[in-house]
PDB file of C-alpha atoms in Angstrom:
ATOM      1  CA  UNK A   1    -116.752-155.207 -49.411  1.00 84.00           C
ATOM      2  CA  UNK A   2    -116.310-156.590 -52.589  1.00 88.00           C
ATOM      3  CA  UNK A   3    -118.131-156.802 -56.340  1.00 89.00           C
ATOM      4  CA  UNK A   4    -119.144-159.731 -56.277  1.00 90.00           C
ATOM      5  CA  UNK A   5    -120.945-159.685 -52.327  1.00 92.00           C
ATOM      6  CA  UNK A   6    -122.557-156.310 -53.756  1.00 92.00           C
ATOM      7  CA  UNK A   7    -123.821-158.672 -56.280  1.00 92.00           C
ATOM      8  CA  UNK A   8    -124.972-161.258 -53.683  1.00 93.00           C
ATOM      9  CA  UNK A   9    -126.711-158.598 -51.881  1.00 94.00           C
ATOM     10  CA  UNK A  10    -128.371-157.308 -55.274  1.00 94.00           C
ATOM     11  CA  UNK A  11    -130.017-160.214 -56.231  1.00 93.00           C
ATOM     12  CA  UNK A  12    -131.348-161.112 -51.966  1.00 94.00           C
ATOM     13  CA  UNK A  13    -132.831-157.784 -52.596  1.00 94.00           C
ATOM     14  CA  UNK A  14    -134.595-158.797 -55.665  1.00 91.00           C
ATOM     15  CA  UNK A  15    -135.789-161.974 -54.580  1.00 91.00           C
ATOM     16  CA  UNK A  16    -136.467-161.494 -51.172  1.00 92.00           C
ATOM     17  CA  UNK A  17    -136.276-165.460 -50.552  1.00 90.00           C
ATOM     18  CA  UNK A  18    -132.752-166.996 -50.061  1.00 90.00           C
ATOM     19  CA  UNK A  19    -133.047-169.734 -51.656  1.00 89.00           C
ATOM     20  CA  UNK A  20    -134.299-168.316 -54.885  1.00 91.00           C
ATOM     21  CA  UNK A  21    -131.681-165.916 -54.655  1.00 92.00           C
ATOM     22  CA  UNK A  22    -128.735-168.345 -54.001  1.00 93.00           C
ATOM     23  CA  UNK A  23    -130.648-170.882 -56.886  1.00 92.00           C
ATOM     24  CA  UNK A  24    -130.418-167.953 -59.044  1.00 92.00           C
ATOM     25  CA  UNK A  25    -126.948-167.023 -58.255  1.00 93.00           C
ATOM     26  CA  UNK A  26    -125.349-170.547 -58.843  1.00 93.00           C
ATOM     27  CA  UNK A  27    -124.659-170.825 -55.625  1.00 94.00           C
ATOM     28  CA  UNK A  28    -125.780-172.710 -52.242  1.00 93.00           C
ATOM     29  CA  UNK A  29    -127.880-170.971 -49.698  1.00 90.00           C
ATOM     30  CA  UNK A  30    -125.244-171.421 -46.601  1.00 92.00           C
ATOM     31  CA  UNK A  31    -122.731-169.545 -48.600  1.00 93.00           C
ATOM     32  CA  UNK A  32    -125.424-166.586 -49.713  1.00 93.00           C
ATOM     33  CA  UNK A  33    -126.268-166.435 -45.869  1.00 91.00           C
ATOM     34  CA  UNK A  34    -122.819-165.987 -45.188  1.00 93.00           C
ATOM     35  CA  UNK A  35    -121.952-163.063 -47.647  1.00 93.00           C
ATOM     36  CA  UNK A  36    -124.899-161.505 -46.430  1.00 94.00           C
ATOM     37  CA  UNK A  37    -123.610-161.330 -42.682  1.00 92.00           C
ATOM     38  CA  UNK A  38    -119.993-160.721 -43.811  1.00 93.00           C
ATOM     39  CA  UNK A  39    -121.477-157.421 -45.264  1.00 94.00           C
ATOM     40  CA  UNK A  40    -123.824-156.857 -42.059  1.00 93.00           C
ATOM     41  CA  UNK A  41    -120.794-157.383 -39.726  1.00 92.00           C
ATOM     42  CA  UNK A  42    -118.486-154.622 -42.008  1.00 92.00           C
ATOM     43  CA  UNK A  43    -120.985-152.414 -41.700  1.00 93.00           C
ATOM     44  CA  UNK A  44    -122.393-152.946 -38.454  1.00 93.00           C
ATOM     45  CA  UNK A  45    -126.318-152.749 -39.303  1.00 93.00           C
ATOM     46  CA  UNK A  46    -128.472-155.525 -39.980  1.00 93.00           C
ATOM     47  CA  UNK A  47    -129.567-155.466 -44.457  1.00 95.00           C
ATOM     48  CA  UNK A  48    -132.725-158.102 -43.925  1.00 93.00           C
ATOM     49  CA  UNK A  49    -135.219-158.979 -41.324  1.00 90.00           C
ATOM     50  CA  UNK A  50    -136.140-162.713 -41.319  1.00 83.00           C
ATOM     51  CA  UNK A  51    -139.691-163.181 -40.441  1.00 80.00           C
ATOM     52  CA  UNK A  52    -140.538-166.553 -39.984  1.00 76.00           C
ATOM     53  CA  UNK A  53    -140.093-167.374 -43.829  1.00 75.00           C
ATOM     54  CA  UNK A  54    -140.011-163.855 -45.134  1.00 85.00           C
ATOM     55  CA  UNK A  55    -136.931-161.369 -45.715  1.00 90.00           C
ATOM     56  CA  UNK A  56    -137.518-158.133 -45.598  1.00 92.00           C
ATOM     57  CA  UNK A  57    -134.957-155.272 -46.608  1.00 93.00           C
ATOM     58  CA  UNK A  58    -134.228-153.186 -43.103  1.00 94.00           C
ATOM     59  CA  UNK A  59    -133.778-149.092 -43.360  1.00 93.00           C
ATOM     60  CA  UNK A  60    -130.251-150.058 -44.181  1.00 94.00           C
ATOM     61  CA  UNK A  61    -130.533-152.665 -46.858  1.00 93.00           C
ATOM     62  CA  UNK A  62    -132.655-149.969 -48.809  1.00 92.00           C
ATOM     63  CA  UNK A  63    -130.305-147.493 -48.165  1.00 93.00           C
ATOM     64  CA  UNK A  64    -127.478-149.573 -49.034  1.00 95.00           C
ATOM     65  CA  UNK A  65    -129.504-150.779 -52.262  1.00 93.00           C
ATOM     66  CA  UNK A  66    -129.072-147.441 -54.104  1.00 90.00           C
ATOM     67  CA  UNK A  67    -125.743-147.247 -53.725  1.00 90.00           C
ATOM     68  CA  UNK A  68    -124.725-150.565 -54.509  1.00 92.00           C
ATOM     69  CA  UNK A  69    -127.054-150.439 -58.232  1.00 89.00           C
ATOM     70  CA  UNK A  70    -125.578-147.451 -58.665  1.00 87.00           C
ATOM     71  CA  UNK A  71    -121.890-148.946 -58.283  1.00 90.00           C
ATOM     72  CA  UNK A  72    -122.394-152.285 -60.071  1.00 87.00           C
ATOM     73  CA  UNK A  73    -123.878-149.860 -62.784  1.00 85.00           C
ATOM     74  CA  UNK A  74    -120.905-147.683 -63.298  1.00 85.00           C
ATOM     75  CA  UNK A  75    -118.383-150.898 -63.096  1.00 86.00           C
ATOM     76  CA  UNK A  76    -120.757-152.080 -65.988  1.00 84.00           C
ATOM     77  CA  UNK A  77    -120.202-148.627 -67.641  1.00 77.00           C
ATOM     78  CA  UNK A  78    -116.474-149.072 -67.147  1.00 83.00           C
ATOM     79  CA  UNK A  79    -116.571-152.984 -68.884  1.00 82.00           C
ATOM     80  CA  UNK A  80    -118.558-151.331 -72.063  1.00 75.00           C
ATOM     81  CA  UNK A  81    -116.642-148.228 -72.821  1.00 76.00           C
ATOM     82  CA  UNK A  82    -113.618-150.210 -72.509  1.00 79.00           C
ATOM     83  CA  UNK A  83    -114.898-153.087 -74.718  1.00 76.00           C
ATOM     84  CA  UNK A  84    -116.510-149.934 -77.123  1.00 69.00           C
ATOM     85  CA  UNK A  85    -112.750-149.127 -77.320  1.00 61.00           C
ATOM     86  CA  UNK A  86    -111.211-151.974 -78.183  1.00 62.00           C
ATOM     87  CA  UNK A  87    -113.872-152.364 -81.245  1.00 64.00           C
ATOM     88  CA  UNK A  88    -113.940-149.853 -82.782  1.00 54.00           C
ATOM     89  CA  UNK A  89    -116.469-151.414 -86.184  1.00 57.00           C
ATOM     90  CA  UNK A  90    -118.409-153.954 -83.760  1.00 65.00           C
ATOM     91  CA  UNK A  91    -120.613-153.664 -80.822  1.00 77.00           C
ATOM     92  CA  UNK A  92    -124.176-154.629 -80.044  1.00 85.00           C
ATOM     93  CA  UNK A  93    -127.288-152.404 -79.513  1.00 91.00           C
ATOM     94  CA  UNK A  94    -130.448-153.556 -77.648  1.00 94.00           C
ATOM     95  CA  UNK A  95    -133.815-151.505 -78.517  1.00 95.00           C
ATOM     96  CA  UNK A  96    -137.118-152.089 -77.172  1.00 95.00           C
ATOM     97  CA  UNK A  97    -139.877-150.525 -79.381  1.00 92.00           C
ATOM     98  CA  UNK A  98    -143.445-150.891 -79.999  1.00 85.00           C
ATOM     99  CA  UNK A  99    -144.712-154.167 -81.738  1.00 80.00           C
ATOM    100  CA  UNK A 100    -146.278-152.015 -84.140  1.00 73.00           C
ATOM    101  CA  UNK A 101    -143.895-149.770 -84.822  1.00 77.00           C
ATOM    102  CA  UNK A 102    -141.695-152.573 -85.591  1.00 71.00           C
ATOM    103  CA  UNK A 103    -144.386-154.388 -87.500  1.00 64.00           C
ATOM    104  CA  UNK A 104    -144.761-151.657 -89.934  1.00 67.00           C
ATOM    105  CA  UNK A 105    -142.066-148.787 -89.439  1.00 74.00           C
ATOM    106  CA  UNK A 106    -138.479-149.882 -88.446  1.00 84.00           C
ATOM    107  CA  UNK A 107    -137.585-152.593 -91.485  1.00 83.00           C
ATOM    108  CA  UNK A 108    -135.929-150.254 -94.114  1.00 83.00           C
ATOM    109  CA  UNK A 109    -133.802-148.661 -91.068  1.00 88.00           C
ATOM    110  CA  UNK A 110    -132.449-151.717 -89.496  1.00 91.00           C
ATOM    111  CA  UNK A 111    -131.774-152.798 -93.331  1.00 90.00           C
ATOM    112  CA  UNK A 112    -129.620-149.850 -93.940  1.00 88.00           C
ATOM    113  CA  UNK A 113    -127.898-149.785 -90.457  1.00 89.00           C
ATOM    114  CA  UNK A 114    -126.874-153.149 -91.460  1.00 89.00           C
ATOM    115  CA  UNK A 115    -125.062-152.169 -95.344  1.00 88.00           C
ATOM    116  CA  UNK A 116    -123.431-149.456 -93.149  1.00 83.00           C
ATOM    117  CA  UNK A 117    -122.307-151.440 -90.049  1.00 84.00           C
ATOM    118  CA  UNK A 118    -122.260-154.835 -91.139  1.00 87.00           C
ATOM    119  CA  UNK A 119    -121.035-155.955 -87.881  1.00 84.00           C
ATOM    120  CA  UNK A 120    -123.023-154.733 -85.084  1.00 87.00           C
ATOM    121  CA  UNK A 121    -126.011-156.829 -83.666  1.00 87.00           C
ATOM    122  CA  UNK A 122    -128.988-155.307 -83.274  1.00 92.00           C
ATOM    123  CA  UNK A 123    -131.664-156.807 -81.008  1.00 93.00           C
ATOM    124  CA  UNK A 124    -135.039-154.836 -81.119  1.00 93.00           C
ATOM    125  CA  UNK A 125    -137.183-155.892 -78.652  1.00 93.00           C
ATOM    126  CA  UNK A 126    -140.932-155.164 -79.219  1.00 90.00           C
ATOM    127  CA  UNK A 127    -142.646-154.669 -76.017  1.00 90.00           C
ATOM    128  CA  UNK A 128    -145.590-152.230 -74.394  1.00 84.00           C
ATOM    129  CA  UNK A 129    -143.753-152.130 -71.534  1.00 89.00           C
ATOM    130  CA  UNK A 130    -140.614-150.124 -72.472  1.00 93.00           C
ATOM    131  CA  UNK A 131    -140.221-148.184 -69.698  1.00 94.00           C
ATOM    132  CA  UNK A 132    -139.698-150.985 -67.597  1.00 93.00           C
ATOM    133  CA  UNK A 133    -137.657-152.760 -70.177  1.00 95.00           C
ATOM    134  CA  UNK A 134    -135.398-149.320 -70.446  1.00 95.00           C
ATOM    135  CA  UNK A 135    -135.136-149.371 -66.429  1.00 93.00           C
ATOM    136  CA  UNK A 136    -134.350-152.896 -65.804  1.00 90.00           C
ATOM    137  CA  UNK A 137    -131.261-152.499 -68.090  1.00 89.00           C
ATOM    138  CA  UNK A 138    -133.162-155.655 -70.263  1.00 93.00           C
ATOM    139  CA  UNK A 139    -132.177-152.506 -73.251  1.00 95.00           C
ATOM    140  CA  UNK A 140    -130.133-150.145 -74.234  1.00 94.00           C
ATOM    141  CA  UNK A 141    -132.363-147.311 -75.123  1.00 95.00           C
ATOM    142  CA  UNK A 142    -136.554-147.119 -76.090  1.00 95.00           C
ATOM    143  CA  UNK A 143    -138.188-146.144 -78.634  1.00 93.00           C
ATOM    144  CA  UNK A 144    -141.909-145.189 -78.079  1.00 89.00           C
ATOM    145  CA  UNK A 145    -145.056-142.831 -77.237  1.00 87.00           C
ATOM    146  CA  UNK A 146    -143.791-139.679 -75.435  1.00 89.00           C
ATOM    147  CA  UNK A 147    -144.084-140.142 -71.561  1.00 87.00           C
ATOM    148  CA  UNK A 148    -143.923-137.940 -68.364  1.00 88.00           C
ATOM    149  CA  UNK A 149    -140.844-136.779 -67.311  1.00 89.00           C
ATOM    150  CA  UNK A 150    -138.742-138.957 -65.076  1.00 91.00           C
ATOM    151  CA  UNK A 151    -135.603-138.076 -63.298  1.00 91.00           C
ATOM    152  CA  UNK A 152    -134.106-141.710 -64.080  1.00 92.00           C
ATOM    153  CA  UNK A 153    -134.114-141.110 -68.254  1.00 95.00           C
ATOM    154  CA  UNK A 154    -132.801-138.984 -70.768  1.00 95.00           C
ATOM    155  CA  UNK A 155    -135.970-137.952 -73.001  1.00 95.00           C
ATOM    156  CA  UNK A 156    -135.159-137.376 -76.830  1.00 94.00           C
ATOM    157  CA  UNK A 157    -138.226-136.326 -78.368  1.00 93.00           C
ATOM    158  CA  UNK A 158    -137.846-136.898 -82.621  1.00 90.00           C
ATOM    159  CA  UNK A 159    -141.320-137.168 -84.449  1.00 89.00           C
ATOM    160  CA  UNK A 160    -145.067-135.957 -83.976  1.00 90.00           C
ATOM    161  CA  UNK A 161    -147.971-137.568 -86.374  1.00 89.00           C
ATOM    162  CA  UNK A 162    -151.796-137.169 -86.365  1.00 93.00           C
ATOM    163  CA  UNK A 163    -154.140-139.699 -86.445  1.00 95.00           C
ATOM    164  CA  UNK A 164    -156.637-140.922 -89.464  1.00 95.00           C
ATOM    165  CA  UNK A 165    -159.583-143.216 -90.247  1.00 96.00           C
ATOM    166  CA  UNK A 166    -158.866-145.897 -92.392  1.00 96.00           C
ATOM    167  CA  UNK A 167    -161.799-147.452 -94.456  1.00 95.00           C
ATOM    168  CA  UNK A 168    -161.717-149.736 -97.284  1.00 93.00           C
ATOM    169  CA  UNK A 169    -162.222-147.585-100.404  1.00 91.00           C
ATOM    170  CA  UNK A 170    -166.168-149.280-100.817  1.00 90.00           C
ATOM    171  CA  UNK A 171    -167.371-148.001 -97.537  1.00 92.00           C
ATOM    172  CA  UNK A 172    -169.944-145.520 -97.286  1.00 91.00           C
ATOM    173  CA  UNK A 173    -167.564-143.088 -95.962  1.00 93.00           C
ATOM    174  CA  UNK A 174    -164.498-143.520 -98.533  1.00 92.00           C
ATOM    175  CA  UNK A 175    -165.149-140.151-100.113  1.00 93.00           C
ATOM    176  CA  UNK A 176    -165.381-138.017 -97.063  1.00 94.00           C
ATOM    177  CA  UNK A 177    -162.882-135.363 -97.016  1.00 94.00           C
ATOM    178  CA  UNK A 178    -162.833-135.707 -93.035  1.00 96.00           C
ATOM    179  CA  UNK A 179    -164.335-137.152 -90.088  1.00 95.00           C
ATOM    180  CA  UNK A 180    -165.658-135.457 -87.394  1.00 96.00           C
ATOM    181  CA  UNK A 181    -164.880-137.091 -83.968  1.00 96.00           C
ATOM    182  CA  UNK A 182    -168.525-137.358 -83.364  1.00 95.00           C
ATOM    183  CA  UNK A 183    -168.870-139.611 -86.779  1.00 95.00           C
ATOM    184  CA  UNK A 184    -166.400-142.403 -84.989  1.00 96.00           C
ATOM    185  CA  UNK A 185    -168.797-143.413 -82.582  1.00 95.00           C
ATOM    186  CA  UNK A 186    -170.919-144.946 -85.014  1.00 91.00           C
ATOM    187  CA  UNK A 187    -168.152-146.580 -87.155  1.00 95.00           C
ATOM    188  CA  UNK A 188    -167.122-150.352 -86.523  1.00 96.00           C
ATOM    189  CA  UNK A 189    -163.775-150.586 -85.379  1.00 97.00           C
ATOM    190  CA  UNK A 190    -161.140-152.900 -85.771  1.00 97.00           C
ATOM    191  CA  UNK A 191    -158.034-151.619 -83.135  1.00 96.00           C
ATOM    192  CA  UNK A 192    -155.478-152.765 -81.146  1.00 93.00           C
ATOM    193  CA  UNK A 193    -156.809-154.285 -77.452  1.00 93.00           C
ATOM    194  CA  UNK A 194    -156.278-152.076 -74.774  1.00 92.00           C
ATOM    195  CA  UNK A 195    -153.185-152.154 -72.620  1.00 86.00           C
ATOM    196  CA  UNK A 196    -151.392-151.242 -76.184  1.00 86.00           C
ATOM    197  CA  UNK A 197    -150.257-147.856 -76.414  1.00 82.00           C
ATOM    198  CA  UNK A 198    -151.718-147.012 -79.347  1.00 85.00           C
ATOM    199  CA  UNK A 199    -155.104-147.768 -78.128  1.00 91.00           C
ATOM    200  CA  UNK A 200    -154.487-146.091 -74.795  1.00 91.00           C
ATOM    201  CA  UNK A 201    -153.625-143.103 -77.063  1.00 92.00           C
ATOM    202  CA  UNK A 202    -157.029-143.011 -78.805  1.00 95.00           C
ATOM    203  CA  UNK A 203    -158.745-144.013 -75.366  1.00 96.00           C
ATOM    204  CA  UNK A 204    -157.467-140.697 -73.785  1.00 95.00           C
ATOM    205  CA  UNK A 205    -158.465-138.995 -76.664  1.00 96.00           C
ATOM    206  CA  UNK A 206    -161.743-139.763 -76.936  1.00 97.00           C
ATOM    207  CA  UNK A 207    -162.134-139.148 -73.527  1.00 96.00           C
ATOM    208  CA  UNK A 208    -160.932-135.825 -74.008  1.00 95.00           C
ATOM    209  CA  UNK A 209    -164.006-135.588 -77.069  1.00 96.00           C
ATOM    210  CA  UNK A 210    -166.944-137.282 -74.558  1.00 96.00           C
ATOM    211  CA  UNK A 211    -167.380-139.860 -77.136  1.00 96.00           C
ATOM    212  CA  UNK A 212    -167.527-143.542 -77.079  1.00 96.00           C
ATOM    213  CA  UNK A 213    -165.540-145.914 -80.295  1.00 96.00           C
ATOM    214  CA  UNK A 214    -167.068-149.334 -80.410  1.00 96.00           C
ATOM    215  CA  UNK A 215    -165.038-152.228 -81.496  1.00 97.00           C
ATOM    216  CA  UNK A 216    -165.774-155.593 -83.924  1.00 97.00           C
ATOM    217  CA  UNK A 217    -162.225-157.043 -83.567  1.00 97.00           C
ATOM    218  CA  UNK A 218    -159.013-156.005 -81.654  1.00 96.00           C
ATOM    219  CA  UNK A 219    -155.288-157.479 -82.755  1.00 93.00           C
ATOM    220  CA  UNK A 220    -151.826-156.315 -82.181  1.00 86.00           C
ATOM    221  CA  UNK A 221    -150.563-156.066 -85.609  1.00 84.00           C
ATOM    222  CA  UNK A 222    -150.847-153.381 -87.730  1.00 84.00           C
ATOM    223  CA  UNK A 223    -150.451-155.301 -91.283  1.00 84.00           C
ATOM    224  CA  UNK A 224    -153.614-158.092 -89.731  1.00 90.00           C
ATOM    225  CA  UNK A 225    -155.923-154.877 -88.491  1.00 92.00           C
ATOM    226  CA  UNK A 226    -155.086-153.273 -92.259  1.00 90.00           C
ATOM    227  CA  UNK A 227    -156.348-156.953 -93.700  1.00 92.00           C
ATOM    228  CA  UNK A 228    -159.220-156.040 -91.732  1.00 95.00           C
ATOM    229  CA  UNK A 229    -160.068-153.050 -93.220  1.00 95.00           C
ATOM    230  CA  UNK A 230    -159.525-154.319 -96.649  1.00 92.00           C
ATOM    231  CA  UNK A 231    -161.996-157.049 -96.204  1.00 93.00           C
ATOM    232  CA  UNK A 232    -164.495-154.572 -94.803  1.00 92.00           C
ATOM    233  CA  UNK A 233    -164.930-155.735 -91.048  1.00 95.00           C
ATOM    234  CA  UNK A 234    -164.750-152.521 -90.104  1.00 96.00           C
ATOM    235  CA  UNK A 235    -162.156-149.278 -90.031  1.00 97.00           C
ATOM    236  CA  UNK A 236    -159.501-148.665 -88.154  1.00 96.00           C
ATOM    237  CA  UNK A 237    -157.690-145.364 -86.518  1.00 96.00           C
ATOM    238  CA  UNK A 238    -154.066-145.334 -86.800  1.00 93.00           C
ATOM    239  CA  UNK A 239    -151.534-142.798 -87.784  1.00 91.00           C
ATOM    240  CA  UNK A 240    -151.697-140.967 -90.544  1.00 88.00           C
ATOM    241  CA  UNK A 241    -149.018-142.217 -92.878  1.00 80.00           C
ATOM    242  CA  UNK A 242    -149.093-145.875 -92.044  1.00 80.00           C
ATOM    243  CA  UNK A 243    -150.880-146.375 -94.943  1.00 67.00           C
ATOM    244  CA  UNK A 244    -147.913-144.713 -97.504  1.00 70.00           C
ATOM    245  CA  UNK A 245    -145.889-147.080 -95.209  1.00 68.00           C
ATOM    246  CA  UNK A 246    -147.897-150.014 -95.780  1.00 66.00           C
ATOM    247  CA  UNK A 247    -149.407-148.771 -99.496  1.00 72.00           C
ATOM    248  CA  UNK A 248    -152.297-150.352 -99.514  1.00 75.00           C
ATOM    249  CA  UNK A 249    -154.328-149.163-102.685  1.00 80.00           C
ATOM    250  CA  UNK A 250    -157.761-150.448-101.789  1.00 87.00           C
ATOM    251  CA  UNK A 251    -157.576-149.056 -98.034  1.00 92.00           C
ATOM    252  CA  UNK A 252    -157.998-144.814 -98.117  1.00 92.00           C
ATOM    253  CA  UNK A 253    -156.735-143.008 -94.948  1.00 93.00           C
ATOM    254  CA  UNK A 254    -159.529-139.832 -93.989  1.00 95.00           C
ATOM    255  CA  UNK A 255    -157.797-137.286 -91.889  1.00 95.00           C
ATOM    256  CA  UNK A 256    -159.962-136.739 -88.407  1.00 96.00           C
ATOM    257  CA  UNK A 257    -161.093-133.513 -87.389  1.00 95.00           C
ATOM    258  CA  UNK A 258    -159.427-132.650 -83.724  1.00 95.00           C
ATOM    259  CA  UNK A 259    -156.973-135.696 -84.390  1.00 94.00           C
ATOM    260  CA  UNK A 260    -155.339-137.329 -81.475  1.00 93.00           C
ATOM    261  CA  UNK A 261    -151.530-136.695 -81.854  1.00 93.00           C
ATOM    262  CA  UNK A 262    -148.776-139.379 -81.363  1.00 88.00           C
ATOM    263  CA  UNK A 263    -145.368-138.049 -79.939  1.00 90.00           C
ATOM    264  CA  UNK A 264    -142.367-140.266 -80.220  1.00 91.00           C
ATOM    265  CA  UNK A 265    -139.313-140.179 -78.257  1.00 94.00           C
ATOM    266  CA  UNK A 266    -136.066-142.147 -77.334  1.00 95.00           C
ATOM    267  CA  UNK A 267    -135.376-143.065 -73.330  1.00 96.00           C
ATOM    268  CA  UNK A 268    -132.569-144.173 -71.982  1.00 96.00           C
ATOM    269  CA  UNK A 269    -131.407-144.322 -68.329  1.00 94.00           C
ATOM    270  CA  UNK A 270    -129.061-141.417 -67.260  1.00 91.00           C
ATOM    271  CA  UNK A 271    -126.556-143.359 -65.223  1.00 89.00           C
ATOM    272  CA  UNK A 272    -126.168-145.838 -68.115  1.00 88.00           C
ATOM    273  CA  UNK A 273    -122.780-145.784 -71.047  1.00 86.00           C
ATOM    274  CA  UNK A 274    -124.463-145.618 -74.485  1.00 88.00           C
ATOM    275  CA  UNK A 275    -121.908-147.267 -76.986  1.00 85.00           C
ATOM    276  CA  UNK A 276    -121.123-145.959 -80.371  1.00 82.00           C
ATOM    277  CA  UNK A 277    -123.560-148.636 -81.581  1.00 85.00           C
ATOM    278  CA  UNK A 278    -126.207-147.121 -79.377  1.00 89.00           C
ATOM    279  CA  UNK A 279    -125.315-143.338 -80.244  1.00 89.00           C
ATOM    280  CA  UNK A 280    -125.278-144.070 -83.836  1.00 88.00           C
ATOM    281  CA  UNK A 281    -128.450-146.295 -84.055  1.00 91.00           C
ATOM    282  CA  UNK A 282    -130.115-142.923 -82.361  1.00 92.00           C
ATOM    283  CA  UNK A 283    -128.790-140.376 -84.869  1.00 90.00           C
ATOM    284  CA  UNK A 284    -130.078-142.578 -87.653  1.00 89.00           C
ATOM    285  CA  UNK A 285    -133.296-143.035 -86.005  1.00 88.00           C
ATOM    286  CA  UNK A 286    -133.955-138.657 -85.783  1.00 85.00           C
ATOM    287  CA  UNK A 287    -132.491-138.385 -89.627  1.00 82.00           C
ATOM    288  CA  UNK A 288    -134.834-141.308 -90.749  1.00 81.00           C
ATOM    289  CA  UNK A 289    -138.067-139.802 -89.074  1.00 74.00           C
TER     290      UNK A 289
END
C-alpha cells in the first residue's frame, strides 16, 4: 500500500462521491476506482458501500481511516522537521485567532516578531471557528477563548481578563464607579452578533445572572463597536483593557460587578510537528500577555 493510494483513499473518505473526489485529486474517476479496489483486494475487506449513487465508508474504511490520517500526518511531520532543519532563520507559521483579537490586540506582536525574524511568514487567520481550523490542519496552532478539554489538542492556557462597560464619557452613567449586573439590562447595547465568541461569553454569563442585555446594533469589529460608543448609540461590554489598547479618551471603561471572565489559551493538535517558527511565535505570545 502506498502514500499516495492512502491519499486516494483520504480524500474518497472526505468526499464520499467519486467523482468529486477524483475532480479534486487531479485525477480521472476510473483510475480513483481502481486504487480504491487495489487497496480492498490487499487487504481483503471491502472500504465503501456503493448505494445506488451514494458511498458509504464500511466498518473497515473507518477503521482504516484513523490509521491512514494518522500516517499521512506523521510523513507530514517527517517533511517539516526536516525542512525546519535545513532553515534554520526561515519557516512559516499559520495562526488562527479571533477577528477581534486581531482587530485590536495582536499588531505590535506580529510587528516585533517581524524586526526579530525578518524572514518567517506569518499567516494569522481570524476565524470563530478555530477549533475546527486547528483540527483540519488549515493552522498551525489557535489562539482563543479557553475550551473543554479534548484528547486531540495540547491546551496552553496564558491570560485571564474581566469584563467592563464601556460608555461614552457624556452618558448618564460615565461617573459610576461600577455597574451592577442588574443595571445592564436597561443599558443599550452595541455588541458583537451572536455566534462570536465574545458574545457567547457574555450570553453564558448573563445567563448565569438571570438577566436579559438588549441590543441597538451588533458588528464584528471591535474599533467600529468603540465608534459606536463614542457617538453615543449605546455602550458596549468588552474586556477590560481594550480600551488602554485602543486609548480612546472620550470612551470610559466601568468595571462590572460579578464580571464575566475571558480565559485565553493556545491549541494545537497533539499528533502534529510544531516548527521553531511555531514554538517561538508561542513563547512570544505568553511573554507579551
Amino acid at each position: 500500500m502506498e502514500i499516495r493510494q492512502l491519499q486516494y483513499f483520504l480524500m474518497l473518505c472526505n468526499e464520499l462521491h467519486f467523482s468529486e473526489a477524483a475532480y479534486k485529486l487531479g485525477i480521472s474517476q476510473p483510475t480513483l476506482s481502481q486504487q480504491i479496489r487495489v487497496i480492498e483486494d490487499e487487504l481483503g475487506v471491502p472500504l465503501f458501500d456503493r448505494i445506488g449513487k451514494k458511498t458509504v465508508k464500511t466498518a473497515a474504511g473507518e477503521l482504516l481511516e484513523g490509521y491512514a490520517l494518522q500516517i499521512v500526518q506523521q510523513l507530514e511531520n517527517a517533511k517539516n522537521a526536516i525542512a525546519d532543519l535545513r532553515n534554520l532563520n526561515s519557516g512559516q507559521v499559520r495562526i488562527a485567532v479571533l477577528p477581534s483579537d486581531l482587530d485590536y490586540r495582536l499588531t505590535s506582536l506580529l510587528i516585533d516578531f517581524h524586526k526579530d525574524l525578518p524572514n518567517t511568514k506569518v499567516k494569522m487567520i481570524p476565524s470563530i471557528d478555530i477549533l475546527n481550523k486547528v483540527l483540519s490542519n488549515e493552522v498551525d496552532i489557535g489562539v482563543g477563548l479557553a475550551i473543554q478539554d479534548d484528547p486531540r489538542l495540547n491546551h496552553i492556557p496564558f491570560y485571564t481578563e474581566t469584563y467592563s462597560l464601556y460608555v461614552d464619557n457624556e452618558h448618564d452613567l460615565a461617573m459610576r464607579e461600577i455597574i451592577s449586573p442588574e443595571d445592564l439590562t436597561n443599558i443599550p447595547l452595541v455588541m458583537y452578533p451572536k455566534g462570536f465568541y465574545g458574545r457567547d461569553l457574555i450570553d453564558d454569563w448573563c445567563k448565569e445572572q438571570k438577566i436579559t442585555i438588549h441590543t441597538v446594533m451588533e458588528t464584528g469589529s471591535a474599533t467600529s463597536l468603540f465608534q459606536l460608543v463614542k457617538e453615543g448609540i449605546g455602550a458596549t461590554i468588552q474586556p477590560s483593557q481594550l480600551n488602554e489598547i485602543l486609548k480612546s479618551p472620550n470612551i470610559r471603561a466601568i468595571p462590572i460587578e460579578y464580571s464575566p471572565i475571558r480565559e485565553l489559551e493556545i491549541i494545537y493538535r497533539n499528533d502534529k510537528y510544531l516548527n521553531r517558527a511555531a514554538l517561538t511565535f508561542m513563547k512570544r505570545l505568553e511573554v507579551f500577555f
